[in-house]
């Protein structure tokens, strides 16, 4: 603690910033400039990219955006500033006075005194065209440029806000954030769709493993969270997970983000469901409060253009059959297009760690899924099997006792009733924004036959 304070004091004393002779222009983001309360001609500096250029006989208008806001800042300059370099996509630094705008379209504008082009952009060869609304399919070809469009800019700002909201919910409710490993020797889901990790150059004999055991990119942090829940009661993780599914569908990615939580001393699915519901409501409320313009753009210009899928009225499935996407969406629609909890799944369909309900011929486990409109399954969770002999018997039947001896140890040494859940972060964004394809809610989508950048 004392070392940290000494380091902070040293940082303050050793600042390399020289003391300016003249007061410089205040550097503002576009968002801060647009929200400025005082417009009495304060000199400011704004940096960003040109979104539009309009030249009149005596006046030049630029719209500049730096990604901090959906709305652009209008820059008004003398026509003498006009130049071929001031083109759509060029990066600029503008200094001038922030004044009240006479236009009803914006409250403030920047009266330019100096405009410097930081980086040129050839509008003719630039894949993004001025005043053209590109389709999301077209933009996927340019993962290095698509973030400069209004659509992806809004999606990624919402993604950032949702990330902060999720962390805030867990912190406010006493959860400890755990960094679970990306490389693991466990297959939590048991699906076998794993990416194996090996060194690019053979630093050992070919028959040996770098870690002495086969290692994989994680499909879930759940088992590691269960370890930590034995010490911290309430834990969560939020990070990338990987599945080697050979699919290019609108629902699948090879790399995606999961929000996962584990809670000790939980004895009912109702307790888990309350946390799941609370997380969804809290995060969504914060997003809608802090990013209303971005959410509105997605609902207005992206969601209406998506292909609407309809399902037959008779969706028949038998007890013991797994629910597929069409079944999930039918259930949501049948219940009035609202979020729906589905509980107590057949034991044979679920992984070994879910708690046996001991309910006779149906033989279910204490599992729960939250289904939402437009997406289907958003959350998946369960009570975990905390009883040593029940878990040992299931592992023995599956031939996994040796591999999961450490997991059995958790039941031998101070075991408690516990449960947890996971939420697909990209599916959550699809749900609240109405975006049909999961590839459009993540900055750099990875899927079979595609790993651009």
Short mmCIF file of C-alpha atoms in Angstrom, two decimals:
data_model
loop_
_atom_site.label_atom_id
_atom_site.label_comp_id
_atom_site.label_asym_id
_atom_site.label_seq_id
_atom_site.Cartn_x
_atom_site.Cartn_y
_atom_site.Cartn_z
CA UNK A 1 0.00 0.00 0.00
CA UNK A 2 2.78 2.43 0.98
CA UNK A 3 4.75 1.49 -2.13
CA UNK A 4 1.75 2.34 -4.30
CA UNK A 5 1.39 5.74 -2.63
CA UNK A 6 5.10 6.51 -3.10
CA UNK A 7 4.80 5.56 -6.77
CA UNK A 8 1.82 7.87 -7.21
CA UNK A 9 3.67 10.79 -5.53
CA UNK A 10 6.72 10.19 -7.74
CA UNK A 11 4.51 10.20 -10.82
CA UNK A 12 3.04 13.57 -9.86
CA UNK A 13 6.43 15.12 -9.11
CA UNK A 14 8.17 13.83 -12.24
CA UNK A 15 5.62 14.89 -14.84
CA UNK A 16 7.38 15.71 -18.10
CA UNK A 17 4.72 18.19 -19.24
CA UNK A 18 6.26 21.70 -19.51
CA UNK A 19 4.47 24.65 -18.00
CA UNK A 20 2.89 26.54 -20.89
CA UNK A 21 3.45 30.28 -21.19
CA UNK A 22 0.03 30.84 -22.70
CA UNK A 23 -3.15 29.08 -21.77
CA UNK A 24 -3.74 26.49 -24.53
CA UNK A 25 -7.09 25.64 -26.09
CA UNK A 26 -9.04 23.20 -23.96
CA UNK A 27 -9.01 19.78 -25.64
CA UNK A 28 -12.54 18.39 -25.81
CA UNK A 29 -14.11 15.26 -27.21
CA UNK A 30 -16.98 15.76 -29.63
CA UNK A 31 -19.35 14.46 -26.95
CA UNK A 32 -18.11 16.99 -24.40
CA UNK A 33 -18.19 19.83 -26.92
CA UNK A 34 -21.80 19.05 -27.85
CA UNK A 35 -22.75 18.95 -24.17
CA UNK A 36 -20.91 22.12 -23.17
CA UNK A 37 -23.02 24.36 -20.94
CA UNK A 38 -20.97 27.48 -21.59
CA UNK A 39 -20.80 28.78 -25.18
CA UNK A 40 -19.28 32.20 -24.59
CA UNK A 41 -16.53 31.82 -27.14
CA UNK A 42 -14.20 29.55 -25.15
CA UNK A 43 -11.24 28.44 -27.26
CA UNK A 44 -11.19 24.68 -27.67
CA UNK A 45 -9.42 21.98 -29.67
CA UNK A 46 -11.25 19.03 -31.22
CA UNK A 47 -9.72 16.08 -33.08
CA UNK A 48 -11.54 13.55 -35.21
CA UNK A 49 -12.51 12.41 -38.69
CA UNK A 50 -14.50 14.32 -41.29
CA UNK A 51 -17.95 12.87 -41.87
CA UNK A 52 -19.11 15.47 -44.37
CA UNK A 53 -17.89 18.60 -46.17
CA UNK A 54 -20.09 21.37 -47.54
CA UNK A 55 -18.54 24.40 -49.20
CA UNK A 56 -20.41 27.60 -49.90
CA UNK A 57 -19.21 30.83 -51.43
CA UNK A 58 -17.95 32.36 -48.20
CA UNK A 59 -18.40 29.59 -45.62
CA UNK A 60 -17.11 26.03 -45.19
CA UNK A 61 -19.02 23.53 -43.11
CA UNK A 62 -17.43 20.34 -41.74
CA UNK A 63 -19.02 17.62 -39.66
CA UNK A 64 -16.39 16.05 -37.40
CA UNK A 65 -16.72 12.92 -35.27
CA UNK A 66 -14.25 11.21 -32.92
CA UNK A 67 -16.33 8.17 -31.96
CA UNK A 68 -17.41 9.55 -28.60
CA UNK A 69 -20.89 10.38 -29.86
CA UNK A 70 -23.30 9.43 -32.61
CA UNK A 71 -23.93 13.12 -33.28
CA UNK A 72 -21.29 15.06 -35.22
CA UNK A 73 -19.86 18.45 -34.25
CA UNK A 74 -20.40 21.10 -36.90
CA UNK A 75 -17.32 23.16 -37.69
CA UNK A 76 -17.85 26.50 -39.39
CA UNK A 77 -14.85 28.03 -41.17
CA UNK A 78 -13.97 30.73 -43.64
CA UNK A 79 -13.94 29.53 -47.26
CA UNK A 80 -10.20 30.21 -47.34
CA UNK A 81 -9.75 26.98 -45.36
CA UNK A 82 -11.22 24.96 -48.23
CA UNK A 83 -8.82 22.35 -49.54
CA UNK A 84 -8.87 19.04 -51.38
CA UNK A 85 -7.36 17.50 -48.29
CA UNK A 86 -10.53 18.29 -46.34
CA UNK A 87 -12.33 15.23 -47.62
CA UNK A 88 -14.67 12.59 -46.22
CA UNK A 89 -12.61 10.25 -44.01
CA UNK A 90 -9.66 12.59 -43.45
CA UNK A 91 -8.49 13.10 -39.87
CA UNK A 92 -8.28 16.69 -38.64
CA UNK A 93 -7.42 18.83 -35.65
CA UNK A 94 -9.54 21.95 -35.30
CA UNK A 95 -8.96 24.88 -32.97
CA UNK A 96 -11.44 27.67 -32.52
CA UNK A 97 -14.27 29.11 -30.48
CA UNK A 98 -17.20 27.10 -29.24
CA UNK A 99 -20.30 29.23 -29.86
CA UNK A 100 -24.06 28.85 -29.79
CA UNK A 101 -25.35 27.65 -33.12
CA UNK A 102 -28.08 29.61 -34.95
CA UNK A 103 -29.32 26.34 -36.43
CA UNK A 104 -32.05 24.33 -34.72
CA UNK A 105 -30.25 21.09 -35.60
CA UNK A 106 -27.53 21.57 -33.00
CA UNK A 107 -26.99 23.63 -29.86
CA UNK A 108 -23.34 24.52 -30.43
CA UNK A 109 -20.84 24.72 -33.27
CA UNK A 110 -17.11 25.29 -33.51
CA UNK A 111 -16.01 28.49 -35.22
CA UNK A 112 -12.67 27.42 -36.66
CA UNK A 113 -9.52 29.51 -36.35
CA UNK A 114 -7.14 26.74 -37.38
CA UNK A 115 -7.71 23.47 -39.23
CA UNK A 116 -4.89 20.99 -39.61
CA UNK A 117 -5.23 17.84 -41.70
CA UNK A 118 -3.54 15.07 -39.70
CA UNK A 119 -4.13 12.25 -42.20
CA UNK A 120 -5.41 12.40 -45.77
CA UNK A 121 -8.10 10.10 -47.14
CA UNK A 122 -8.62 9.44 -50.83
CA UNK A 123 -12.40 9.48 -51.10
CA UNK A 124 -12.32 7.78 -54.51
CA UNK A 125 -10.61 4.62 -53.25
CA UNK A 126 -12.03 4.69 -49.70
CA UNK A 127 -14.42 1.67 -49.45
CA UNK A 128 -16.89 3.70 -47.37
CA UNK A 129 -18.75 6.20 -49.50
CA UNK A 130 -20.20 9.52 -48.39
CA UNK A 131 -24.01 9.56 -48.07
CA UNK A 132 -24.24 5.84 -48.88
CA UNK A 133 -25.83 3.48 -46.38
CA UNK A 134 -23.77 0.32 -46.68
CA UNK A 135 -25.28 -3.03 -45.78
CA UNK A 136 -23.88 -4.92 -42.81
CA UNK A 137 -22.90 -7.75 -45.18
CA UNK A 138 -20.81 -5.31 -47.24
CA UNK A 139 -19.14 -3.88 -44.15
CA UNK A 140 -18.03 -7.34 -42.95
CA UNK A 141 -15.51 -7.32 -45.80
CA UNK A 142 -13.73 -4.39 -44.13
CA UNK A 143 -13.30 -5.19 -40.42
CA UNK A 144 -10.50 -2.59 -40.24
CA UNK A 145 -12.80 0.21 -41.49
CA UNK A 146 -16.39 -0.67 -40.60
CA UNK A 147 -16.08 0.82 -37.10
CA UNK A 148 -16.08 4.27 -38.77
CA UNK A 149 -19.70 3.92 -39.87
CA UNK A 150 -22.63 5.16 -37.79
CA UNK A 151 -24.10 1.66 -37.49
CA UNK A 152 -21.01 -0.10 -36.12
CA UNK A 153 -20.06 2.96 -34.09
CA UNK A 154 -23.40 2.80 -32.29
CA UNK A 155 -23.17 -0.96 -31.76
CA UNK A 156 -19.67 -0.72 -30.29
CA UNK A 157 -20.55 2.19 -27.99
CA UNK A 158 -23.49 0.15 -26.69
CA UNK A 159 -21.16 -2.83 -26.29
CA UNK A 160 -18.79 -0.71 -24.20
CA UNK A 161 -21.61 0.67 -22.07
CA UNK A 162 -23.10 -2.80 -21.56
CA UNK A 163 -19.70 -4.11 -20.44
CA UNK A 164 -19.45 -1.36 -17.82
CA UNK A 165 -23.05 -1.98 -16.73
CA UNK A 166 -22.44 -5.69 -16.19
CA UNK A 167 -19.31 -5.04 -14.11
CA UNK A 168 -21.23 -2.43 -12.14
CA UNK A 169 -24.07 -4.86 -11.37
CA UNK A 170 -21.73 -7.51 -10.02
CA UNK A 171 -19.67 -5.03 -8.01
CA UNK A 172 -22.77 -3.45 -6.47
CA UNK A 173 -24.00 -6.92 -5.46
CA UNK A 174 -20.78 -8.03 -3.78
CA UNK A 175 -19.34 -10.34 -6.43
CA UNK A 176 -15.58 -10.85 -6.79
CA UNK A 177 -14.23 -10.63 -10.33
CA UNK A 178 -12.08 -13.67 -11.23
CA UNK A 179 -9.78 -13.87 -14.27
CA UNK A 180 -10.34 -17.45 -15.38
CA UNK A 181 -7.73 -18.98 -17.73
CA UNK A 182 -8.06 -18.93 -21.50
CA UNK A 183 -5.94 -22.09 -21.78
CA UNK A 184 -7.37 -25.12 -19.99
CA UNK A 185 -7.21 -28.91 -19.86
CA UNK A 186 -10.96 -29.15 -19.16
CA UNK A 187 -13.87 -29.46 -21.57
CA UNK A 188 -16.61 -27.95 -19.46
CA UNK A 189 -19.43 -28.48 -21.94
CA UNK A 190 -18.36 -31.95 -23.03
CA UNK A 191 -19.21 -31.08 -26.63
CA UNK A 192 -15.77 -31.89 -28.02
CA UNK A 193 -15.76 -28.72 -30.19
CA UNK A 194 -12.40 -27.50 -28.92
CA UNK A 195 -9.41 -25.61 -30.29
CA UNK A 196 -6.26 -27.43 -29.21
CA UNK A 197 -3.28 -25.30 -28.16
CA UNK A 198 0.18 -26.27 -29.41
CA UNK A 199 3.41 -24.29 -29.90
CA UNK A 200 3.99 -23.10 -33.47
CA UNK A 201 7.49 -24.57 -33.46
CA UNK A 202 8.22 -28.00 -32.01
CA UNK A 203 10.28 -27.14 -28.96
CA UNK A 204 9.86 -30.68 -27.63
CA UNK A 205 9.65 -34.10 -29.08
CA UNK A 206 6.55 -34.46 -31.32
CA UNK A 207 4.92 -37.01 -29.00
CA UNK A 208 5.10 -34.67 -25.99
CA UNK A 209 2.74 -31.88 -24.95
CA UNK A 210 3.91 -28.39 -23.99
CA UNK A 211 1.87 -28.62 -20.76
CA UNK A 212 2.38 -32.38 -20.36
CA UNK A 213 -1.37 -32.76 -20.96
CA UNK A 214 -3.53 -31.80 -23.92
CA UNK A 215 -4.51 -28.13 -23.64
CA UNK A 216 -7.38 -26.24 -25.25
CA UNK A 217 -8.87 -22.79 -25.57
CA UNK A 218 -11.61 -22.51 -22.99
CA UNK A 219 -15.28 -23.03 -23.81
CA UNK A 220 -16.34 -21.80 -20.37
CA UNK A 221 -14.86 -20.48 -17.14
CA UNK A 222 -17.49 -22.26 -15.03
CA UNK A 223 -15.37 -25.00 -13.47
CA UNK A 224 -12.68 -22.51 -12.44
CA UNK A 225 -15.36 -20.26 -10.97
CA UNK A 226 -16.67 -23.20 -8.94
CA UNK A 227 -13.21 -23.50 -7.41
CA UNK A 228 -13.25 -19.81 -6.46
CA UNK A 229 -16.82 -19.89 -5.13
CA UNK A 230 -15.50 -22.19 -2.40
CA UNK A 231 -13.62 -19.20 -0.99
CA UNK A 232 -15.43 -16.03 -2.10
CA UNK A 233 -19.13 -17.08 -2.08
CA UNK A 234 -20.08 -14.90 -5.08
CA UNK A 235 -17.78 -14.73 -8.12
CA UNK A 236 -18.03 -13.83 -11.79
CA UNK A 237 -15.92 -13.70 -14.92
CA UNK A 238 -16.33 -11.89 -18.23
CA UNK A 239 -14.07 -12.91 -21.07
CA UNK A 240 -13.56 -14.65 -24.41
CA UNK A 241 -14.52 -18.27 -24.99
CA UNK A 242 -13.95 -20.46 -28.03
CA UNK A 243 -15.78 -23.22 -29.89
CA UNK A 244 -14.63 -24.95 -33.05
CA UNK A 245 -18.11 -25.23 -34.56
CA UNK A 246 -18.04 -25.66 -38.32
CA UNK A 247 -20.81 -23.13 -38.90
CA UNK A 248 -21.19 -19.83 -40.70
CA UNK A 249 -24.73 -19.25 -39.47
CA UNK A 250 -25.95 -15.94 -38.11
CA UNK A 251 -25.93 -17.47 -34.58
CA UNK A 252 -22.40 -18.84 -34.32
CA UNK A 253 -18.91 -17.48 -33.72
CA UNK A 254 -15.67 -19.30 -33.03
CA UNK A 255 -14.69 -16.61 -30.51
CA UNK A 256 -17.28 -14.89 -28.35
CA UNK A 257 -17.64 -13.39 -24.88
CA UNK A 258 -19.36 -14.98 -21.91
CA UNK A 259 -20.57 -13.50 -18.64
CA UNK A 260 -20.51 -16.24 -16.01
CA UNK A 261 -21.28 -16.29 -12.30
CA UNK A 262 -21.18 -18.82 -9.46
CA UNK A 263 -22.90 -18.39 -6.11
CA UNK A 264 -22.40 -20.49 -2.99
CA UNK A 265 -25.15 -21.36 -0.48
CA UNK A 266 -27.83 -21.29 -3.19
CA UNK A 267 -30.44 -24.02 -2.84
CA UNK A 268 -33.16 -23.13 -5.36
CA UNK A 269 -33.41 -22.25 -9.01
CA UNK A 270 -35.57 -19.29 -7.99
CA UNK A 271 -32.56 -17.69 -6.30
CA UNK A 272 -30.50 -18.09 -9.47
CA UNK A 273 -33.32 -16.77 -11.64
CA UNK A 274 -33.56 -13.62 -9.54
CA UNK A 275 -29.88 -12.85 -10.14
CA UNK A 276 -30.21 -13.55 -13.87
CA UNK A 277 -33.25 -11.30 -14.12
CA UNK A 278 -31.58 -8.60 -12.05
CA UNK A 279 -28.48 -8.63 -14.27
CA UNK A 280 -30.54 -8.35 -17.46
CA UNK A 281 -32.72 -5.52 -16.13
CA UNK A 282 -29.87 -3.56 -14.55
CA UNK A 283 -27.58 -3.71 -17.58
CA UNK A 284 -30.35 -2.88 -20.03
CA UNK A 285 -31.59 0.05 -17.95
CA UNK A 286 -28.10 1.55 -17.87
CA UNK A 287 -27.60 1.07 -21.61
CA UNK A 288 -30.94 2.69 -22.44
CA UNK A 289 -30.16 5.56 -20.09
CA UNK A 290 -26.62 6.27 -21.33
CA UNK A 291 -26.87 5.36 -25.04
CA UNK A 292 -30.41 6.30 -26.13
CA UNK A 293 -29.36 7.70 -29.54
CA UNK A 294 -27.25 4.65 -30.37
CA UNK A 295 -30.00 2.20 -29.40
CA UNK A 296 -32.54 4.22 -31.38
CA UNK A 297 -30.35 4.15 -34.50
CA UNK A 298 -30.11 0.35 -34.33
CA UNK A 299 -33.86 -0.04 -33.87
CA UNK A 300 -34.66 2.49 -36.60
CA UNK A 301 -32.19 1.61 -39.35
CA UNK A 302 -30.82 -1.90 -38.65
CA UNK A 303 -33.51 -3.99 -36.97
CA UNK A 304 -36.34 -3.15 -39.45
CA UNK A 305 -34.20 -4.34 -42.35
CA UNK A 306 -33.60 -7.77 -40.89
CA UNK A 307 -35.31 -10.79 -42.38
CA UNK A 308 -38.28 -11.82 -40.25
CA UNK A 309 -38.46 -15.56 -39.68
CA UNK A 310 -41.79 -17.24 -39.03
CA UNK A 311 -42.44 -20.66 -37.55
CA UNK A 312 -45.31 -23.06 -37.95
CA UNK A 313 -47.98 -22.91 -35.28
CA UNK A 314 -47.55 -26.59 -34.46
CA UNK A 315 -44.15 -27.06 -32.88
CA UNK A 316 -44.38 -30.58 -31.51
CA UNK A 317 -41.61 -32.17 -29.47
CA UNK A 318 -41.58 -35.06 -27.07
CA UNK A 319 -40.32 -35.31 -23.52
CA UNK A 320 -36.62 -36.07 -23.65
CA UNK A 321 -36.02 -34.17 -26.91
CA UNK A 322 -33.66 -31.23 -26.72
CA UNK A 323 -34.97 -27.75 -27.50
CA UNK A 324 -33.68 -26.25 -30.73
CA UNK A 325 -33.73 -22.59 -31.75
CA UNK A 326 -37.09 -22.85 -33.49
CA UNK A 327 -38.61 -24.43 -30.35
CA UNK A 328 -37.16 -21.71 -28.12
CA UNK A 329 -38.52 -18.93 -30.34
CA UNK A 330 -41.91 -20.60 -30.53
CA UNK A 331 -42.13 -20.78 -26.73
CA UNK A 332 -41.23 -17.09 -26.45
CA UNK A 333 -43.84 -16.16 -29.05
CA UNK A 334 -46.44 -18.42 -27.43
CA UNK A 335 -45.89 -16.64 -24.10
CA UNK A 336 -46.43 -13.19 -25.60
CA UNK A 337 -42.94 -12.29 -26.88
CA UNK A 338 -41.53 -11.73 -23.41
CA UNK A 339 -38.53 -13.36 -21.68
CA UNK A 340 -39.36 -16.90 -20.54
CA UNK A 341 -37.66 -19.18 -18.01
CA UNK A 342 -37.58 -22.90 -18.80
CA UNK A 343 -36.56 -25.16 -15.91
CA UNK A 344 -35.86 -28.80 -15.01
CA UNK A 345 -34.43 -30.42 -18.14
CA UNK A 346 -34.03 -34.20 -18.65
CA UNK A 347 -30.84 -35.43 -17.00
CA UNK A 348 -29.68 -37.22 -20.16
CA UNK A 349 -29.45 -33.91 -22.07
CA UNK A 350 -27.29 -32.03 -19.59
CA UNK A 351 -23.64 -32.12 -18.40
CA UNK A 352 -22.48 -34.12 -15.39
CA UNK A 353 -22.22 -31.18 -13.00
CA UNK A 354 -25.95 -30.34 -12.85
CA UNK A 355 -27.87 -31.33 -9.71
CA UNK A 356 -30.07 -34.43 -9.91
CA UNK A 357 -33.68 -33.63 -8.94
CA UNK A 358 -34.36 -37.27 -8.01
CA UNK A 359 -37.84 -36.98 -9.46
CA UNK A 360 -38.69 -40.51 -10.56
CA UNK A 361 -39.30 -41.58 -14.13
CA UNK A 362 -38.82 -38.12 -15.66
CA UNK A 363 -35.39 -37.85 -14.03
CA UNK A 364 -34.54 -34.18 -14.44
CA UNK A 365 -31.77 -31.90 -13.31
CA UNK A 366 -32.12 -28.46 -11.71
CA UNK A 367 -31.29 -26.54 -14.88
CA UNK A 368 -32.70 -23.23 -16.13
CA UNK A 369 -32.57 -21.35 -19.42
CA UNK A 370 -33.80 -17.82 -20.07
CA UNK A 371 -35.28 -17.49 -23.55
CA UNK A 372 -35.74 -14.03 -25.09
CA UNK A 373 -37.43 -12.67 -28.23
CA UNK A 374 -35.42 -12.75 -31.43
CA UNK A 375 -32.57 -14.80 -29.99
CA UNK A 376 -33.84 -17.84 -28.11
CA UNK A 377 -31.56 -18.97 -25.30
CA UNK A 378 -29.72 -16.07 -23.66
CA UNK A 379 -28.88 -17.44 -20.19
CA UNK A 380 -28.15 -21.00 -19.19
CA UNK A 381 -27.62 -22.10 -15.62
CA UNK A 382 -28.18 -24.75 -12.98
CA UNK A 383 -27.71 -25.80 -9.44
CA UNK A 384 -24.46 -27.80 -9.27
CA UNK A 385 -24.28 -31.33 -7.90
CA UNK A 386 -22.70 -30.74 -4.50
CA UNK A 387 -23.28 -34.31 -3.18
CA UNK A 388 -20.11 -36.34 -3.46
CA UNK A 389 -21.63 -39.77 -4.12
CA UNK A 390 -24.07 -38.53 -6.75
CA UNK A 391 -21.28 -36.76 -8.63
CA UNK A 392 -18.89 -39.68 -8.29
CA UNK A 393 -21.46 -42.09 -9.75
CA UNK A 394 -22.08 -39.84 -12.78
CA UNK A 395 -18.37 -39.36 -13.44
CA UNK A 396 -17.79 -43.11 -13.14
CA UNK A 397 -20.52 -43.83 -15.69
CA UNK A 398 -18.92 -41.32 -18.06
CA UNK A 399 -15.37 -42.58 -17.45
CA UNK A 400 -14.24 -39.17 -16.18
CA UNK A 401 -13.38 -39.93 -12.55
CA UNK A 402 -9.60 -39.66 -12.97
CA UNK A 403 -9.74 -36.46 -15.04
CA UNK A 404 -12.07 -34.76 -12.56
CA UNK A 405 -10.64 -35.98 -9.27
CA UNK A 406 -9.93 -32.37 -8.34
CA UNK A 407 -13.62 -31.57 -8.95
CA UNK A 408 -14.61 -34.38 -6.58
CA UNK A 409 -12.22 -32.92 -4.00
CA UNK A 410 -14.31 -29.77 -3.93
CA UNK A 411 -17.15 -31.97 -2.65
CA UNK A 412 -14.93 -33.67 -0.07
CA UNK A 413 -13.60 -30.52 1.57
CA UNK A 414 -16.28 -28.10 2.73
CA UNK A 415 -18.83 -28.55 0.00
CA UNK A 416 -21.90 -26.29 -0.01
CA UNK A 417 -25.03 -26.05 -2.17
CA UNK A 418 -24.19 -23.75 -5.06
CA UNK A 419 -25.21 -22.80 -8.56
CA UNK A 420 -24.35 -20.55 -11.44
CA UNK A 421 -25.14 -19.36 -14.93
CA UNK A 422 -23.65 -18.01 -18.13
CA UNK A 423 -24.88 -15.35 -20.54
CA UNK A 424 -23.68 -14.99 -24.11
CA UNK A 425 -22.69 -11.32 -24.36
CA UNK A 426 -23.11 -11.06 -28.13
CA UNK A 427 -26.56 -12.64 -27.90
CA UNK A 428 -27.46 -10.09 -25.24
CA UNK A 429 -26.49 -7.28 -27.62
CA UNK A 430 -28.52 -8.89 -30.40
CA UNK A 431 -31.50 -9.02 -28.06
CA UNK A 432 -31.50 -5.37 -26.96
CA UNK A 433 -30.51 -3.93 -30.36
CA UNK A 434 -32.58 -6.18 -32.62
CA UNK A 435 -29.58 -7.18 -34.74
CA UNK A 436 -30.08 -10.42 -36.64
CA UNK A 437 -26.49 -11.56 -37.26
CA UNK A 438 -24.12 -12.16 -34.35
CA UNK A 439 -21.16 -11.15 -36.55
CA UNK A 440 -22.37 -7.55 -36.43
CA UNK A 441 -22.17 -7.06 -32.65
CA UNK A 442 -18.50 -7.96 -32.15
CA UNK A 443 -15.55 -5.86 -33.39
CA UNK A 444 -13.65 -8.66 -35.15
CA UNK A 445 -15.82 -11.73 -35.84
CA UNK A 446 -14.09 -15.11 -36.05
CA UNK A 447 -15.89 -18.02 -37.67
CA UNK A 448 -15.06 -20.99 -39.83
CA UNK A 449 -13.03 -19.99 -42.93
CA UNK A 450 -12.77 -16.40 -41.69
CA UNK A 451 -10.14 -14.82 -39.42
CA UNK A 452 -9.59 -11.38 -40.96
CA UNK A 453 -6.92 -9.30 -39.17
#
